[in-house]
């Protein structure tokens, strides 16, 4: 083996091998199905750290279940991402001074398809770099032929059942994307704007009615002023007519209980074409709806002399005109929610438009019931509340989009008789006989096709073998931010068209945040690029770090330092195998039962780790699964057992048994770690004796050795004795090359039988174990588990110098601690210093306090007896220290 692990060549070699051998394809000879459909990344996308987290989690589950003997199917694919993809291609056109309109629809759509073929596969290759073991023979695209047929089938069935309808409604309109978007495709942000108090003259009177608005330009579309019927301030004005400033239109003053008495003046302008609430008021009072905006948010002909102006330019000029006419009472700063497009962040306009909608309540009710009955479970369960809140208050879904890239709505109109034709296949003529028909211009919302993903990818509407075997899928792994966009809609469509939930479990992982807890973003400059990380540290280091940090219900706090730390774990594994292979020249491959204390202890520990790890994976506790395995491999197997094995390899009576256990235990460790770190485990497993095929097709380990409480207790005693001796060596800075003389006051059979463990691992020249042992002069006493261990220091240290060193350092620490405390207690510092600086000082204080306590502990423990020259370590309470970081 090479001395160091270099991941790059190894990763490419093994991924190619896995694909070539067909290991990712579902094994139909196996009966138990386990399936996942990948959340399809946008075809425009590049692998980001969120993708890395979610796909690592899925691959862990897939590789684990495959090793458990399931017939495993992981369906990959990409999403056509309507608006996002169209925007990318339009930007390319602009570089050539062209627009999609100049190309016309058919040519533009063909250009998008060409772009998709050239660039759309990039993220698939990046998923392969991450080690994703998807069945690439089943790669799907939301606009491929099969999925397009499924989309049409669903649209037509819903339409014919009356669950899809068309109507004029207020929708969210993005002037930049020039399309309608649904409520959950918008971002609500609190921003500071202005509240304008405007005077509307009363007809045939010198009086005014005062209205308040944040969007004064929309007054040009007003068709009423509304007040609450309980508002005594306006009783004399109800039923009168106001004159709309600028345009001079007469509009009625009406009453409506929707009006909030506390908002503004209590009187509101009513603009049915540009506000959702006003639209409802307009319907109740049969008001005219006047649209004053063009699709690009410039003012149209209904805006009078403001026609052609951008909406915000019109706002500024209109307010100036109103001021000049004395019709502005006041303008005040106002904090309110502004709605923006979640893709391009343009301010959304409520816009009256003819759109297609899905009636959601009839679809939502069975989906709510399915989760309540436990047919589909959220992990963590707390996310069910979020799901229920949205589903129980669901609104109809606007599914039409005014763009060209996407699934075109399968509706045709007859120019001769006006009939609507809604069919799965393109019609060539109307039922009236006319061939003069044309298709609806709009396309479907991207999420419409995505909502069918779990069953459309398996061949629906055909009743395929994949559907029979793998639907419902086993689990969906996703982020909480698309519970509404995607999870809920898949639930509704799955139950509607397959009469079953689309997945049995939904695992909701956390967000990835930077080490200071901030959300990662390009503007913050704290993005971690997974592709750069893979180049630098290897894929396995990234995957293992993400798994270690993925606790149930917790966000992932990630830093490059953590990834670098777990890179050391890969080196640890590599070096462990190098040591083992170097000692197998006479390996006979025969089976031997563990016999010695070290062998029985490590076999017992490994069996317990197998059970723990398996249970943690069943519960989606990836952090605990990796944590218990890391603890076993680093701190038990490598730090202790391999050192013991060196002794037993040198013993002719134990060499064969030790070789067998080293190979068997490492084989099991590599299998346990394979779902998390597939590349290095394949490389190392292939080098073990008598292995063939691939580790990914081998059986998941099961506990092979019963829990051995006696071995655990005896080994713990030996470890505590060795730890005590090592602590003394460290405290008094005695170099490892200095062999110590030790006397133990005990009659423990385990200590006597395995004194060689203590000799070798503590670096001893001699050891005496006797219940009658007396403390010798010039010695230090360590008390471990009630047993006194005497370490002779004669000629090794200068006791007076040790006392001076400890005393001097204690004085330095106390001085620094005093200064730090004063700084933290200073109110000016707390008020003015950045939070990260304050936290740094508090951490410094904690570290100094810990060091002070350690030094005081040394002075308390060290009793200076000048006449005898002895030092004694008194027994102190045991402290369990769990090291969560690698390499410590």
PDB file of C-alpha atoms in Angstrom, residues 6-174:
ATOM      1  CA  UNK A   6      -4.766  10.011  -2.047  1.00  0.00           C
ATOM      2  CA  UNK A   7      -8.481  10.031  -2.855  1.00  0.00           C
ATOM      3  CA  UNK A   8      -8.676  11.527  -6.344  1.00  0.00           C
ATOM      4  CA  UNK A   9      -7.516   8.556  -8.466  1.00  0.00           C
ATOM      5  CA  UNK A  10      -9.179   6.054  -6.144  1.00  0.00           C
ATOM      6  CA  UNK A  11     -12.596   7.751  -6.368  1.00  0.00           C
ATOM      7  CA  UNK A  12     -12.627   7.846 -10.183  1.00  0.00           C
ATOM      8  CA  UNK A  13     -11.440   4.225 -10.403  1.00  0.00           C
ATOM      9  CA  UNK A  14     -14.086   2.746  -8.117  1.00  0.00           C
ATOM     10  CA  UNK A  15     -17.048   4.761  -9.395  1.00  0.00           C
ATOM     11  CA  UNK A  16     -16.251   3.609 -12.925  1.00  0.00           C
ATOM     12  CA  UNK A  17     -15.967   0.021 -11.650  1.00  0.00           C
ATOM     13  CA  UNK A  18     -19.346   0.163  -9.855  1.00  0.00           C
ATOM     14  CA  UNK A  19     -21.105   1.533 -12.944  1.00  0.00           C
ATOM     15  CA  UNK A  20     -19.446  -0.942 -15.323  1.00  0.00           C
ATOM     16  CA  UNK A  21     -20.410  -3.918 -13.149  1.00  0.00           C
ATOM     17  CA  UNK A  22     -24.045  -2.755 -12.850  1.00  0.00           C
ATOM     18  CA  UNK A  23     -24.022  -2.641  -9.038  1.00  0.00           C
ATOM     19  CA  UNK A  24     -26.422   0.347  -8.962  1.00  0.00           C
ATOM     20  CA  UNK A  25     -29.212  -1.518 -10.774  1.00  0.00           C
ATOM     21  CA  UNK A  26     -31.975  -3.017  -8.622  1.00  0.00           C
ATOM     22  CA  UNK A  27     -31.559  -6.744  -8.050  1.00  0.00           C
ATOM     23  CA  UNK A  28     -34.919  -8.212  -9.036  1.00  0.00           C
ATOM     24  CA  UNK A  29     -33.990 -11.571  -7.519  1.00  0.00           C
ATOM     25  CA  UNK A  30     -34.375  -9.999  -4.093  1.00  0.00           C
ATOM     26  CA  UNK A  31     -37.903  -9.816  -2.718  1.00  0.00           C
ATOM     27  CA  UNK A  32     -37.885  -6.932  -0.218  1.00  0.00           C
ATOM     28  CA  UNK A  33     -38.153  -3.589  -2.084  1.00  0.00           C
ATOM     29  CA  UNK A  34     -36.539  -0.345  -0.936  1.00  0.00           C
ATOM     30  CA  UNK A  35     -36.862   2.726  -3.136  1.00  0.00           C
ATOM     31  CA  UNK A  36     -36.109   6.434  -3.184  1.00  0.00           C
ATOM     32  CA  UNK A  37     -36.771   8.988  -5.904  1.00  0.00           C
ATOM     33  CA  UNK A  38     -34.152  11.709  -5.950  1.00  0.00           C
ATOM     34  CA  UNK A  39     -35.434  15.270  -5.457  1.00  0.00           C
ATOM     35  CA  UNK A  40     -34.658  16.322  -9.039  1.00  0.00           C
ATOM     36  CA  UNK A  41     -32.149  19.181  -9.158  1.00  0.00           C
ATOM     37  CA  UNK A  42     -32.774  21.934 -11.693  1.00  0.00           C
ATOM     38  CA  UNK A  43     -31.252  21.192 -15.065  1.00  0.00           C
ATOM     39  CA  UNK A  44     -29.582  24.618 -14.797  1.00  0.00           C
ATOM     40  CA  UNK A  45     -28.012  23.720 -11.478  1.00  0.00           C
ATOM     41  CA  UNK A  46     -24.537  23.051 -10.212  1.00  0.00           C
ATOM     42  CA  UNK A  47     -23.889  20.928  -7.134  1.00  0.00           C
ATOM     43  CA  UNK A  48     -24.118  23.094  -4.017  1.00  0.00           C
ATOM     44  CA  UNK A  49     -23.590  22.117  -0.395  1.00  0.00           C
ATOM     45  CA  UNK A  50     -27.332  21.577   0.146  1.00  0.00           C
ATOM     46  CA  UNK A  51     -27.381  19.024  -2.689  1.00  0.00           C
ATOM     47  CA  UNK A  52     -24.303  17.389  -1.154  1.00  0.00           C
ATOM     48  CA  UNK A  53     -26.035  16.989   2.211  1.00  0.00           C
ATOM     49  CA  UNK A  54     -29.320  15.628   0.899  1.00  0.00           C
ATOM     50  CA  UNK A  55     -27.784  13.253  -1.622  1.00  0.00           C
ATOM     51  CA  UNK A  56     -25.231  12.002   0.892  1.00  0.00           C
ATOM     52  CA  UNK A  57     -28.108  11.126   3.234  1.00  0.00           C
ATOM     53  CA  UNK A  58     -29.966   9.310   0.453  1.00  0.00           C
ATOM     54  CA  UNK A  59     -26.867   7.410  -0.636  1.00  0.00           C
ATOM     55  CA  UNK A  60     -26.167   6.329   2.949  1.00  0.00           C
ATOM     56  CA  UNK A  61     -29.676   4.857   3.159  1.00  0.00           C
ATOM     57  CA  UNK A  62     -29.463   3.251  -0.292  1.00  0.00           C
ATOM     58  CA  UNK A  63     -26.057   1.603   0.254  1.00  0.00           C
ATOM     59  CA  UNK A  64     -27.045   0.409   3.738  1.00  0.00           C
ATOM     60  CA  UNK A  65     -30.311  -1.167   2.601  1.00  0.00           C
ATOM     61  CA  UNK A  66     -28.603  -2.746  -0.410  1.00  0.00           C
ATOM     62  CA  UNK A  67     -26.141  -4.428   1.968  1.00  0.00           C
ATOM     63  CA  UNK A  68     -29.067  -5.558   4.110  1.00  0.00           C
ATOM     64  CA  UNK A  69     -30.388  -7.598   1.197  1.00  0.00           C
ATOM     65  CA  UNK A  70     -33.131  -5.321  -0.137  1.00  0.00           C
ATOM     66  CA  UNK A  71     -33.892  -4.910  -3.817  1.00  0.00           C
ATOM     67  CA  UNK A  72     -32.872  -1.279  -3.958  1.00  0.00           C
ATOM     68  CA  UNK A  73     -33.979   1.312  -6.527  1.00  0.00           C
ATOM     69  CA  UNK A  74     -32.774   4.916  -6.429  1.00  0.00           C
ATOM     70  CA  UNK A  75     -34.331   6.827  -9.325  1.00  0.00           C
ATOM     71  CA  UNK A  76     -32.292   9.822 -10.514  1.00  0.00           C
ATOM     72  CA  UNK A  77     -33.412  12.730 -12.651  1.00  0.00           C
ATOM     73  CA  UNK A  78     -33.504  16.446 -13.287  1.00  0.00           C
ATOM     74  CA  UNK A  79     -36.209  19.097 -13.373  1.00  0.00           C
ATOM     75  CA  UNK A  80     -36.802  21.306 -16.421  1.00  0.00           C
ATOM     76  CA  UNK A  81     -37.154  24.319 -14.047  1.00  0.00           C
ATOM     77  CA  UNK A  82     -39.328  26.430 -16.334  1.00  0.00           C
ATOM     78  CA  UNK A  83     -38.653  30.020 -15.343  1.00  0.00           C
ATOM     79  CA  UNK A  84     -35.059  29.435 -14.215  1.00  0.00           C
ATOM     80  CA  UNK A  85     -34.032  27.672 -17.439  1.00  0.00           C
ATOM     81  CA  UNK A  86     -35.825  30.152 -19.671  1.00  0.00           C
ATOM     82  CA  UNK A  87     -34.058  33.016 -17.876  1.00  0.00           C
ATOM     83  CA  UNK A  88     -30.640  31.415 -18.444  1.00  0.00           C
ATOM     84  CA  UNK A  89     -31.234  30.986 -22.174  1.00  0.00           C
ATOM     85  CA  UNK A  90     -32.717  34.468 -22.530  1.00  0.00           C
ATOM     86  CA  UNK A  91     -29.567  35.931 -20.978  1.00  0.00           C
ATOM     87  CA  UNK A  92     -27.502  34.058 -23.580  1.00  0.00           C
ATOM     88  CA  UNK A  93     -29.700  35.557 -26.292  1.00  0.00           C
ATOM     89  CA  UNK A  94     -29.262  39.070 -24.915  1.00  0.00           C
ATOM     90  CA  UNK A  95     -25.493  38.709 -25.334  1.00  0.00           C
ATOM     91  CA  UNK A  96     -26.244  38.386 -29.064  1.00  0.00           C
ATOM     92  CA  UNK A  97     -28.703  41.338 -28.936  1.00  0.00           C
ATOM     93  CA  UNK A  98     -31.648  38.981 -29.457  1.00  0.00           C
ATOM     94  CA  UNK A  99     -34.831  38.200 -27.531  1.00  0.00           C
ATOM     95  CA  UNK A 100     -37.043  35.134 -27.383  1.00  0.00           C
ATOM     96  CA  UNK A 101     -39.743  37.146 -29.168  1.00  0.00           C
ATOM     97  CA  UNK A 102     -37.352  37.778 -32.073  1.00  0.00           C
ATOM     98  CA  UNK A 103     -36.801  34.010 -32.416  1.00  0.00           C
ATOM     99  CA  UNK A 104     -40.484  33.150 -31.975  1.00  0.00           C
ATOM    100  CA  UNK A 105     -41.753  30.317 -29.812  1.00  0.00           C
ATOM    101  CA  UNK A 106     -40.830  27.174 -31.722  1.00  0.00           C
ATOM    102  CA  UNK A 107     -37.250  28.284 -32.432  1.00  0.00           C
ATOM    103  CA  UNK A 108     -36.753  29.476 -28.859  1.00  0.00           C
ATOM    104  CA  UNK A 109     -37.987  26.190 -27.335  1.00  0.00           C
ATOM    105  CA  UNK A 110     -35.685  24.282 -29.700  1.00  0.00           C
ATOM    106  CA  UNK A 111     -32.801  26.461 -28.501  1.00  0.00           C
ATOM    107  CA  UNK A 112     -33.612  25.622 -24.858  1.00  0.00           C
ATOM    108  CA  UNK A 113     -33.610  21.906 -25.696  1.00  0.00           C
ATOM    109  CA  UNK A 114     -30.177  22.324 -27.317  1.00  0.00           C
ATOM    110  CA  UNK A 115     -28.923  24.150 -24.220  1.00  0.00           C
ATOM    111  CA  UNK A 116     -30.293  21.361 -22.018  1.00  0.00           C
ATOM    112  CA  UNK A 117     -28.510  18.678 -24.083  1.00  0.00           C
ATOM    113  CA  UNK A 118     -25.222  20.584 -23.929  1.00  0.00           C
ATOM    114  CA  UNK A 119     -25.196  21.787 -20.321  1.00  0.00           C
ATOM    115  CA  UNK A 120     -28.037  20.034 -18.527  1.00  0.00           C
ATOM    116  CA  UNK A 121     -26.066  16.927 -17.623  1.00  0.00           C
ATOM    117  CA  UNK A 122     -23.433  18.761 -15.604  1.00  0.00           C
ATOM    118  CA  UNK A 123     -25.114  18.212 -12.253  1.00  0.00           C
ATOM    119  CA  UNK A 124     -25.520  14.483 -12.985  1.00  0.00           C
ATOM    120  CA  UNK A 125     -21.761  14.123 -13.364  1.00  0.00           C
ATOM    121  CA  UNK A 126     -21.319  16.079 -10.143  1.00  0.00           C
ATOM    122  CA  UNK A 127     -23.682  13.711  -8.313  1.00  0.00           C
ATOM    123  CA  UNK A 128     -21.487  10.853  -9.499  1.00  0.00           C
ATOM    124  CA  UNK A 129     -18.452  12.610  -8.022  1.00  0.00           C
ATOM    125  CA  UNK A 130     -20.323  12.633  -4.726  1.00  0.00           C
ATOM    126  CA  UNK A 131     -20.582   8.845  -4.945  1.00  0.00           C
ATOM    127  CA  UNK A 132     -24.347   8.646  -5.535  1.00  0.00           C
ATOM    128  CA  UNK A 133     -25.272   5.035  -6.361  1.00  0.00           C
ATOM    129  CA  UNK A 134     -28.377   5.846  -8.422  1.00  0.00           C
ATOM    130  CA  UNK A 135     -29.653   3.499 -11.118  1.00  0.00           C
ATOM    131  CA  UNK A 136     -28.555   5.701 -14.018  1.00  0.00           C
ATOM    132  CA  UNK A 137     -30.317   3.435 -16.514  1.00  0.00           C
ATOM    133  CA  UNK A 138     -33.552   4.920 -15.149  1.00  0.00           C
ATOM    134  CA  UNK A 139     -32.486   8.579 -15.431  1.00  0.00           C
ATOM    135  CA  UNK A 140     -35.577  10.774 -15.955  1.00  0.00           C
ATOM    136  CA  UNK A 141     -36.257  14.366 -16.972  1.00  0.00           C
ATOM    137  CA  UNK A 142     -39.502  16.142 -16.147  1.00  0.00           C
ATOM    138  CA  UNK A 143     -40.075  16.904 -19.839  1.00  0.00           C
ATOM    139  CA  UNK A 144     -39.081  13.556 -21.306  1.00  0.00           C
ATOM    140  CA  UNK A 145     -41.677  11.698 -23.366  1.00  0.00           C
ATOM    141  CA  UNK A 146     -42.959   9.460 -20.567  1.00  0.00           C
ATOM    142  CA  UNK A 147     -43.304  12.188 -17.954  1.00  0.00           C
ATOM    143  CA  UNK A 148     -44.925  14.531 -20.486  1.00  0.00           C
ATOM    144  CA  UNK A 149     -47.594  11.905 -21.118  1.00  0.00           C
ATOM    145  CA  UNK A 150     -48.171  11.546 -17.359  1.00  0.00           C
ATOM    146  CA  UNK A 151     -48.559  15.319 -17.003  1.00  0.00           C
ATOM    147  CA  UNK A 152     -51.184  15.453 -19.737  1.00  0.00           C
ATOM    148  CA  UNK A 153     -53.019  12.457 -18.315  1.00  0.00           C
ATOM    149  CA  UNK A 154     -53.261  14.092 -14.889  1.00  0.00           C
ATOM    150  CA  UNK A 155     -54.328  17.477 -16.275  1.00  0.00           C
ATOM    151  CA  UNK A 156     -57.077  15.959 -18.424  1.00  0.00           C
ATOM    152  CA  UNK A 157     -58.441  13.731 -15.639  1.00  0.00           C
ATOM    153  CA  UNK A 158     -58.506  16.589 -13.124  1.00  0.00           C
ATOM    154  CA  UNK A 159     -60.169  18.894 -15.664  1.00  0.00           C
ATOM    155  CA  UNK A 160     -62.869  16.367 -16.508  1.00  0.00           C
ATOM    156  CA  UNK A 161     -63.556  15.858 -12.792  1.00  0.00           C
ATOM    157  CA  UNK A 162     -63.987  19.618 -12.346  1.00  0.00           C
ATOM    158  CA  UNK A 163     -60.821  19.946 -10.258  1.00  0.00           C
ATOM    159  CA  UNK A 164     -59.045  22.150 -12.825  1.00  0.00           C
ATOM    160  CA  UNK A 165     -60.773  25.345 -13.898  1.00  0.00           C
ATOM    161  CA  UNK A 166     -59.992  28.623 -15.629  1.00  0.00           C
ATOM    162  CA  UNK A 167     -60.988  32.038 -14.379  1.00  0.00           C
ATOM    163  CA  UNK A 168     -60.181  35.727 -13.910  1.00  0.00           C
ATOM    164  CA  UNK A 169     -58.535  36.116 -10.539  1.00  0.00           C
ATOM    165  CA  UNK A 170     -55.947  38.184  -8.787  1.00  0.00           C
ATOM    166  CA  UNK A 171     -52.631  36.389  -9.060  1.00  0.00           C
ATOM    167  CA  UNK A 172     -49.028  37.173  -8.164  1.00  0.00           C
ATOM    168  CA  UNK A 173     -47.456  38.645 -11.273  1.00  0.00           C
ATOM    169  CA  UNK A 174     -43.696  38.985 -11.745  1.00  0.00           C
TER     170      UNK A 174
END
